[in-house]
Amino acid sequence: MSEIPRRAPRIALLPGDGIGREVVDVARRALEQLLPRDAELVELEIGWSAFERVGSALPEETVRELERCDGALLGAVASPSHRVDGYSSPVVELRQRFGLYANLRPAVSAPVPGARSGVDLLVVRENTEGLYGAPERSVGERGGVDEAVITERRISRSASERIARAAFEAARARASRRGRRALVTVAHKANVLRLSDGLFRECVLAVAGGYPDVAVDELLVDAAAYDLARSPQRFDVLVTANLYGDILSDIAAAVTGGLGLAPSVNDGDRFAVAEPVHGSAPDLAGRGLANPVATLRAAALLLDRIGEPAAAARLSAAVEASLAGSVRTPDAGGSATTEEVARDVLRRLNARSVPWSPSRPRTETTAKEDLSCRSRQ
């Protein structure tokens, strides 16, 4: 029986705002070397610049095109720190509309000044509930100024069990690669938020019963933050709710080399959006100082998740070899520009296209891995 030909990948590029345009351009050049000639890279609008132009930070045209793609690479978006009528976070909306319930943020020690050695962990963050995107309402007003505001936080059993399964599957896969027993740590504040965090904790511990090969422990989220700063080597997979995961993953990035090196992927059952953890950094935009490593690492995560493991491995190897050398941007202890880092990585890719093999089938198991300037939602 002859093989059914498979179509080449179609990847959306979402540069966004600030340094997002610069770092996504570097990733685009790497993807063009790695992917087959008939692969499509489609650039789409998102972020504050899109809002100013068309009145929406996530235009419907962008959503329609994303629905025709295998995955997307997001750069960064700027978000106003004050209320702007009609504006809402496009990143949160993207996660909601495409069911991207698992935000996976790996943190591995990098060979750069200030990084702690021996750290290799993964933060698995629930991506669709909690305080992000939660309804807010004013309670009382005096002279046109809010006297109080209430934000309604939602934690559900279904979403908590779903993210727990993603964490335990990820831990099991990591253990298989590294040849040691997996450990999942659940971070919560159930001693104070007894109903909401209590439910999250209960669900994770219940799911743990189905994974006897994976050890499990728990920490109050403040203790988890302390341990991440003090002894990050103790962690393997850390699973937690939305806001906590955002904060804890930034601490993990800080101890392993900085936000300029930290990638992430927002994953669902059929679609993924990879992105650097850093934000749009308008103070760096246009100065050639943006570190493209986090975005290149995010692109490698995306390639692996859309069924291009060989291309992902080549890109990861080129980035890590470059990082271990002397060509680094100032945030990573060097003096190189964005373009110099880009050229070094691209040189290591040897300007060759990798042979393309039919994509692996995508399953639920393989799917599981703003401050407007420095870090994003």
Coordinates of C-alpha atoms in Angstrom, one line a residue:
M1 CA 0.0 0.0 0.0
S2 CA 1.4 3.4 -1.0
E3 CA 1.9 6.0 1.7
I4 CA -0.6 8.9 1.8
P5 CA 1.4 12.1 1.2
R6 CA 1.5 14.4 4.2
R7 CA 1.3 18.2 3.8
A8 CA 4.2 20.3 5.0
P9 CA 3.8 22.3 8.2
R10 CA 2.1 25.6 8.3
I11 CA 3.3 27.8 11.2
A12 CA 2.0 31.2 12.2
L13 CA 4.4 33.9 13.3
L14 CA 3.0 36.4 15.8
P15 CA 5.8 39.0 16.3
G16 CA 3.6 41.4 18.3
D17 CA 5.2 44.4 19.9
G18 CA 8.6 45.8 21.0
I19 CA 11.4 43.3 20.7
G20 CA 8.9 40.6 19.7
R21 CA 9.5 41.6 16.0
E22 CA 13.3 41.3 16.4
V23 CA 13.4 37.9 18.1
V24 CA 10.7 36.3 15.9
D25 CA 12.6 37.5 12.8
V26 CA 15.6 35.5 14.0
A27 CA 13.5 32.4 14.6
R28 CA 11.9 32.8 11.2
R29 CA 15.3 32.7 9.6
A30 CA 16.2 29.5 11.5
L31 CA 12.9 27.9 10.6
E32 CA 13.4 28.6 6.9
Q33 CA 16.7 26.7 7.1
L34 CA 15.1 23.7 9.0
L35 CA 11.8 23.2 7.4
P36 CA 11.0 21.7 3.9
R37 CA 10.7 24.2 1.0
D38 CA 6.9 23.8 0.8
A39 CA 6.4 24.7 4.5
E40 CA 4.5 27.9 5.1
L41 CA 5.4 30.6 7.6
V42 CA 2.5 33.0 7.9
E43 CA 3.0 36.3 9.7
L44 CA -0.1 37.6 11.6
E45 CA -1.0 40.6 13.8
I46 CA -1.4 40.5 17.5
G47 CA -0.9 42.9 20.5
W48 CA -1.0 46.6 21.2
S49 CA 0.0 47.6 17.7
A50 CA -2.9 45.6 16.3
F51 CA -5.3 47.1 18.8
E52 CA -4.2 50.6 17.8
R53 CA -4.6 49.8 14.1
V54 CA -7.8 47.7 14.0
G55 CA -9.3 48.1 17.5
S56 CA -8.6 44.5 18.6
A57 CA -5.4 43.0 20.1
L58 CA -6.4 39.6 18.7
P59 CA -8.1 40.4 15.3
E60 CA -10.6 37.9 13.9
E61 CA -8.5 37.5 10.8
T62 CA -5.6 36.3 12.9
V63 CA -7.8 33.8 14.6
R64 CA -9.1 32.5 11.3
E65 CA -5.6 32.0 10.0
L66 CA -4.5 30.3 13.2
E67 CA -7.2 27.8 12.8
R68 CA -5.5 26.7 9.5
C69 CA -2.1 26.4 11.1
D70 CA -0.3 23.5 12.9
G71 CA 1.0 25.8 15.6
A72 CA 2.2 29.3 16.2
L73 CA 5.3 31.2 17.5
L74 CA 4.5 34.3 19.5
G75 CA 7.1 37.1 20.1
A76 CA 5.8 39.5 22.8
V77 CA 2.9 41.8 23.3
A78 CA 2.7 45.1 25.1
S79 CA -0.2 45.6 27.5
P80 CA -1.1 48.9 29.1
S81 CA -0.8 49.1 32.9
H82 CA -4.0 51.2 33.1
R83 CA -7.5 50.6 31.9
V84 CA -8.1 51.0 28.2
D85 CA -11.7 50.6 26.9
G86 CA -12.0 47.7 24.6
Y87 CA -8.6 46.2 25.3
S88 CA -8.0 42.8 26.9
S89 CA -5.0 40.6 26.9
P90 CA -4.6 38.8 23.6
V91 CA -2.4 36.2 25.2
V92 CA -5.1 35.2 27.7
E93 CA -7.7 35.2 24.9
L94 CA -5.6 33.1 22.7
R95 CA -5.2 30.5 25.4
Q96 CA -8.9 30.5 26.0
R97 CA -10.1 30.3 22.4
F98 CA -7.7 27.5 21.4
G99 CA -8.0 25.5 24.6
L100 CA -4.3 25.9 25.4
Y101 CA -4.7 24.6 29.0
A102 CA -1.1 23.6 29.7
N103 CA 1.6 26.2 29.9
L104 CA 5.0 24.4 30.1
R105 CA 8.0 26.3 31.1
P106 CA 11.3 24.4 31.3
A107 CA 14.2 25.8 33.2
V108 CA 17.7 24.3 32.7
S109 CA 21.0 25.7 34.0
A110 CA 22.7 27.7 31.2
P111 CA 26.5 28.3 30.9
V112 CA 26.2 32.0 31.6
P113 CA 27.3 34.2 34.6
G114 CA 24.9 34.0 37.6
A115 CA 23.2 30.8 36.6
R116 CA 22.9 28.1 39.3
S117 CA 24.3 24.7 38.2
G118 CA 22.5 21.4 38.2
V119 CA 19.0 22.7 37.7
D120 CA 16.7 20.9 35.3
L121 CA 13.0 21.5 36.1
L122 CA 9.7 22.0 34.4
V123 CA 6.9 24.3 35.6
V124 CA 3.5 23.0 34.5
R125 CA 1.0 25.9 34.9
E126 CA -2.8 25.6 34.5
N127 CA -3.5 28.1 31.7
T128 CA -7.2 28.7 31.4
E129 CA -8.6 29.4 35.0
G130 CA -7.6 31.3 38.1
L131 CA -7.2 35.0 38.2
Y132 CA -6.1 35.6 34.6
G133 CA -9.0 36.5 32.4
A134 CA -11.3 36.3 35.5
P135 CA -14.3 38.6 35.6
E136 CA -13.8 41.8 37.5
R137 CA -16.3 44.3 38.8
S138 CA -16.3 47.6 40.7
V139 CA -18.0 47.7 44.1
G140 CA -18.9 51.3 44.9
E141 CA -17.6 54.4 43.3
R142 CA -16.9 57.9 44.6
G143 CA -16.2 60.8 42.2
G144 CA -15.7 58.5 39.3
V145 CA -13.1 56.5 41.1
D146 CA -13.6 52.9 42.2
E147 CA -13.8 52.3 45.9
A148 CA -13.2 48.6 45.6
V149 CA -12.9 46.0 42.9
I150 CA -13.7 42.3 43.1
T151 CA -12.0 39.7 40.9
E152 CA -13.7 36.2 40.7
R153 CA -11.3 33.4 40.7
R154 CA -12.5 30.1 39.3
I155 CA -10.8 26.7 40.0
S156 CA -12.7 23.6 38.6
R157 CA -12.2 19.9 39.1
S158 CA -12.1 19.2 35.4
A159 CA -9.3 21.7 34.7
S160 CA -7.3 20.8 37.8
E161 CA -7.4 17.1 36.9
R162 CA -6.5 17.8 33.3
I163 CA -3.4 19.9 34.2
A164 CA -2.4 17.3 36.8
R165 CA -2.4 14.5 34.2
A166 CA -0.3 16.8 31.9
A167 CA 2.2 17.2 34.8
F168 CA 2.4 13.5 35.6
E169 CA 2.8 12.5 31.9
A170 CA 5.5 15.1 31.5
A171 CA 7.3 13.8 34.6
R172 CA 7.1 10.3 33.4
A173 CA 8.5 11.2 30.0
R174 CA 11.4 13.2 31.6
A175 CA 12.2 10.2 33.9
S176 CA 12.4 7.9 30.8
R177 CA 14.9 10.2 29.1
R178 CA 17.0 10.8 32.2
G179 CA 16.9 7.4 33.8
R180 CA 15.7 8.4 37.2
R181 CA 12.5 8.4 39.2
A182 CA 10.1 11.3 38.4
L183 CA 8.9 13.7 41.1
V184 CA 5.9 16.0 40.8
T185 CA 5.5 18.8 43.4
V186 CA 2.2 20.6 43.7
A187 CA 2.4 24.2 44.9
H188 CA -0.8 25.7 46.5
K189 CA -2.1 27.9 49.3
A190 CA -4.7 25.6 50.6
N191 CA -4.0 26.6 54.2
V192 CA -5.6 29.9 53.4
L193 CA -7.7 29.4 50.2
R194 CA -9.2 26.3 51.6
L195 CA -11.9 25.8 48.9
S196 CA -10.2 26.9 45.7
D197 CA -6.6 25.8 46.3
G198 CA -8.0 23.0 48.4
L199 CA -9.8 21.7 45.4
F200 CA -6.7 22.0 43.2
R201 CA -4.6 20.2 45.7
E202 CA -7.2 17.4 46.1
C203 CA -7.4 16.9 42.4
V204 CA -3.6 16.7 41.8
L205 CA -3.2 14.2 44.7
A206 CA -6.1 12.1 43.4
V207 CA -4.5 12.0 39.9
A208 CA -1.2 11.0 41.5
G209 CA -2.8 7.7 42.5
G210 CA -2.8 6.6 38.8
Y211 CA 1.0 7.2 38.5
P212 CA 2.6 4.9 41.1
D213 CA 6.0 5.3 39.3
V214 CA 6.0 9.0 39.9
A215 CA 6.8 10.4 43.4
V216 CA 4.6 13.3 44.6
D217 CA 5.0 16.0 47.2
E218 CA 3.5 19.4 48.0
L219 CA 4.6 22.8 49.1
L220 CA 2.8 26.0 50.0
V221 CA 3.4 28.4 47.2
D222 CA 5.5 30.8 49.3
A223 CA 7.7 27.9 50.4
A224 CA 8.0 26.8 46.8
A225 CA 9.2 30.3 45.9
Y226 CA 11.7 30.2 48.7
D227 CA 13.0 26.7 47.7
L228 CA 13.2 27.7 44.0
A229 CA 15.5 30.6 44.9
R230 CA 17.5 28.7 47.5
S231 CA 17.7 25.1 46.2
P232 CA 16.2 24.8 42.8
Q233 CA 18.0 21.5 42.1
R234 CA 15.4 19.7 44.3
F235 CA 12.6 20.2 41.8
D236 CA 11.7 18.0 38.8
V237 CA 8.1 18.9 37.7
L238 CA 6.3 21.7 39.6
V239 CA 2.5 21.9 38.9
T240 CA 0.4 24.8 40.1
A241 CA -2.4 27.2 39.3
N242 CA -2.2 30.0 36.8
L243 CA -0.9 33.0 38.7
Y244 CA 1.4 31.0 40.9
G245 CA 2.9 29.3 37.8
D246 CA 3.6 32.7 36.2
I247 CA 5.5 33.9 39.3
L248 CA 7.3 30.7 40.1
S249 CA 8.5 30.2 36.5
D250 CA 10.1 33.7 36.5
I251 CA 12.0 32.7 39.6
A252 CA 13.1 29.5 37.9
A253 CA 14.3 31.6 34.9
A254 CA 16.2 33.9 37.2
V255 CA 18.2 31.1 38.7
T256 CA 19.0 29.4 35.4
G257 CA 20.2 32.3 33.3
G258 CA 17.5 34.9 33.0
L259 CA 14.3 35.7 31.1
G260 CA 16.2 36.1 27.8
L261 CA 16.9 32.4 27.8
A262 CA 13.5 31.1 29.0
P263 CA 11.1 29.4 26.6
S264 CA 7.6 28.2 27.0
V265 CA 4.8 26.5 25.1
N266 CA 1.0 26.8 25.6
D267 CA -0.3 23.4 24.7
G268 CA -3.7 21.9 24.1
D269 CA -5.0 18.7 22.6
R270 CA -4.6 19.8 18.9
F271 CA -2.7 23.1 18.8
A272 CA 0.3 24.8 20.5
V273 CA 1.6 28.3 20.7
A274 CA 5.2 28.6 21.8
E275 CA 6.7 31.9 23.1
P276 CA 9.6 33.3 25.1
V277 CA 8.8 34.0 28.7
H278 CA 10.0 37.6 28.4
G279 CA 7.8 40.5 27.4
S280 CA 8.0 43.3 24.8
A281 CA 10.8 45.3 26.6
P282 CA 10.1 48.6 24.8
D283 CA 13.3 50.1 26.3
L284 CA 15.3 47.6 24.3
A285 CA 13.4 47.6 21.0
G286 CA 15.3 48.7 18.0
R287 CA 18.7 48.8 19.8
G288 CA 19.9 45.4 18.8
L289 CA 20.2 44.2 22.4
A290 CA 17.3 41.7 22.5
N291 CA 18.3 38.1 23.3
P292 CA 16.8 35.8 20.7
V293 CA 17.7 32.6 22.6
A294 CA 14.4 32.2 24.4
T295 CA 12.5 32.6 21.2
L296 CA 14.8 30.1 19.4
R297 CA 14.3 27.6 22.2
A298 CA 10.6 28.2 22.0
A299 CA 10.7 27.5 18.3
A300 CA 12.4 24.2 19.0
L301 CA 9.6 23.3 21.5
L302 CA 7.1 24.1 18.8
L303 CA 8.8 22.0 16.1
D304 CA 8.8 19.0 18.4
R305 CA 5.2 19.4 19.2
I306 CA 4.1 19.6 15.6
G307 CA 5.9 16.4 14.8
E308 CA 9.3 17.7 13.5
P309 CA 11.7 16.2 16.2
A310 CA 14.7 16.1 13.9
A311 CA 14.4 19.8 13.1
A312 CA 13.8 20.5 16.8
A313 CA 16.9 18.6 17.8
R314 CA 19.1 20.4 15.3
L315 CA 17.8 23.8 16.4
S316 CA 18.3 23.0 20.1
A317 CA 21.8 21.8 19.4
A318 CA 22.8 24.9 17.5
V319 CA 21.3 27.2 20.1
E320 CA 23.0 25.4 23.0
A321 CA 26.4 25.3 21.2
S322 CA 26.1 29.0 20.5
L323 CA 25.1 29.8 24.1
A324 CA 28.2 27.8 25.4
G325 CA 30.4 30.0 23.2
S326 CA 31.3 33.6 23.6
V327 CA 28.6 35.1 21.4
R328 CA 26.0 36.3 23.9
T329 CA 23.9 39.4 24.4
P330 CA 24.6 41.6 27.4
D331 CA 21.9 40.0 29.6
A332 CA 23.7 36.7 29.2
G333 CA 27.1 38.1 30.1
G334 CA 28.3 39.0 26.7
S335 CA 28.5 42.0 24.4
A336 CA 27.0 40.6 21.2
T337 CA 24.1 42.1 19.3
T338 CA 20.9 40.3 18.4
E339 CA 22.1 40.0 14.9
E340 CA 25.5 38.6 15.9
V341 CA 23.8 35.9 18.0
A342 CA 21.4 35.2 15.1
R343 CA 24.3 34.7 12.7
D344 CA 26.2 32.5 15.1
V345 CA 23.2 30.2 15.5
L346 CA 22.4 30.1 11.8
R347 CA 26.0 29.3 11.0
R348 CA 25.8 26.4 13.3
L349 CA 22.8 25.1 11.5
N350 CA 25.1 24.9 8.4
A351 CA 22.5 26.5 6.2
R352 CA 21.1 23.1 5.3
S353 CA 17.5 21.9 5.2
V354 CA 16.9 18.8 7.3
P355 CA 15.2 15.9 5.4
W356 CA 11.6 16.1 6.1
S357 CA 9.8 12.9 7.4
P358 CA 6.0 12.6 7.7
S359 CA 4.8 14.2 10.9
R360 CA 4.1 12.0 13.9
P361 CA 0.4 11.7 14.8
R362 CA -0.5 14.2 17.5
T363 CA -2.0 12.7 20.6
E364 CA -3.0 14.0 24.0
T365 CA 0.2 12.7 25.5
T366 CA 2.5 14.3 22.9
A367 CA 0.7 17.6 23.3
K368 CA 1.6 17.8 27.0
E369 CA 5.1 20.4 27.5
D370 CA 3.2 41.4 31.5
L371 CA 4.6 43.3 33.0
S372 CA 4.4 44.7 29.5
C373 CA 8.2 45.0 29.4
R374 CA 10.0 42.2 31.1
S375 CA 7.7 39.2 31.6
R376 CA 4.3 38.3 30.2
Q377 CA 1.1 36.7 31.3

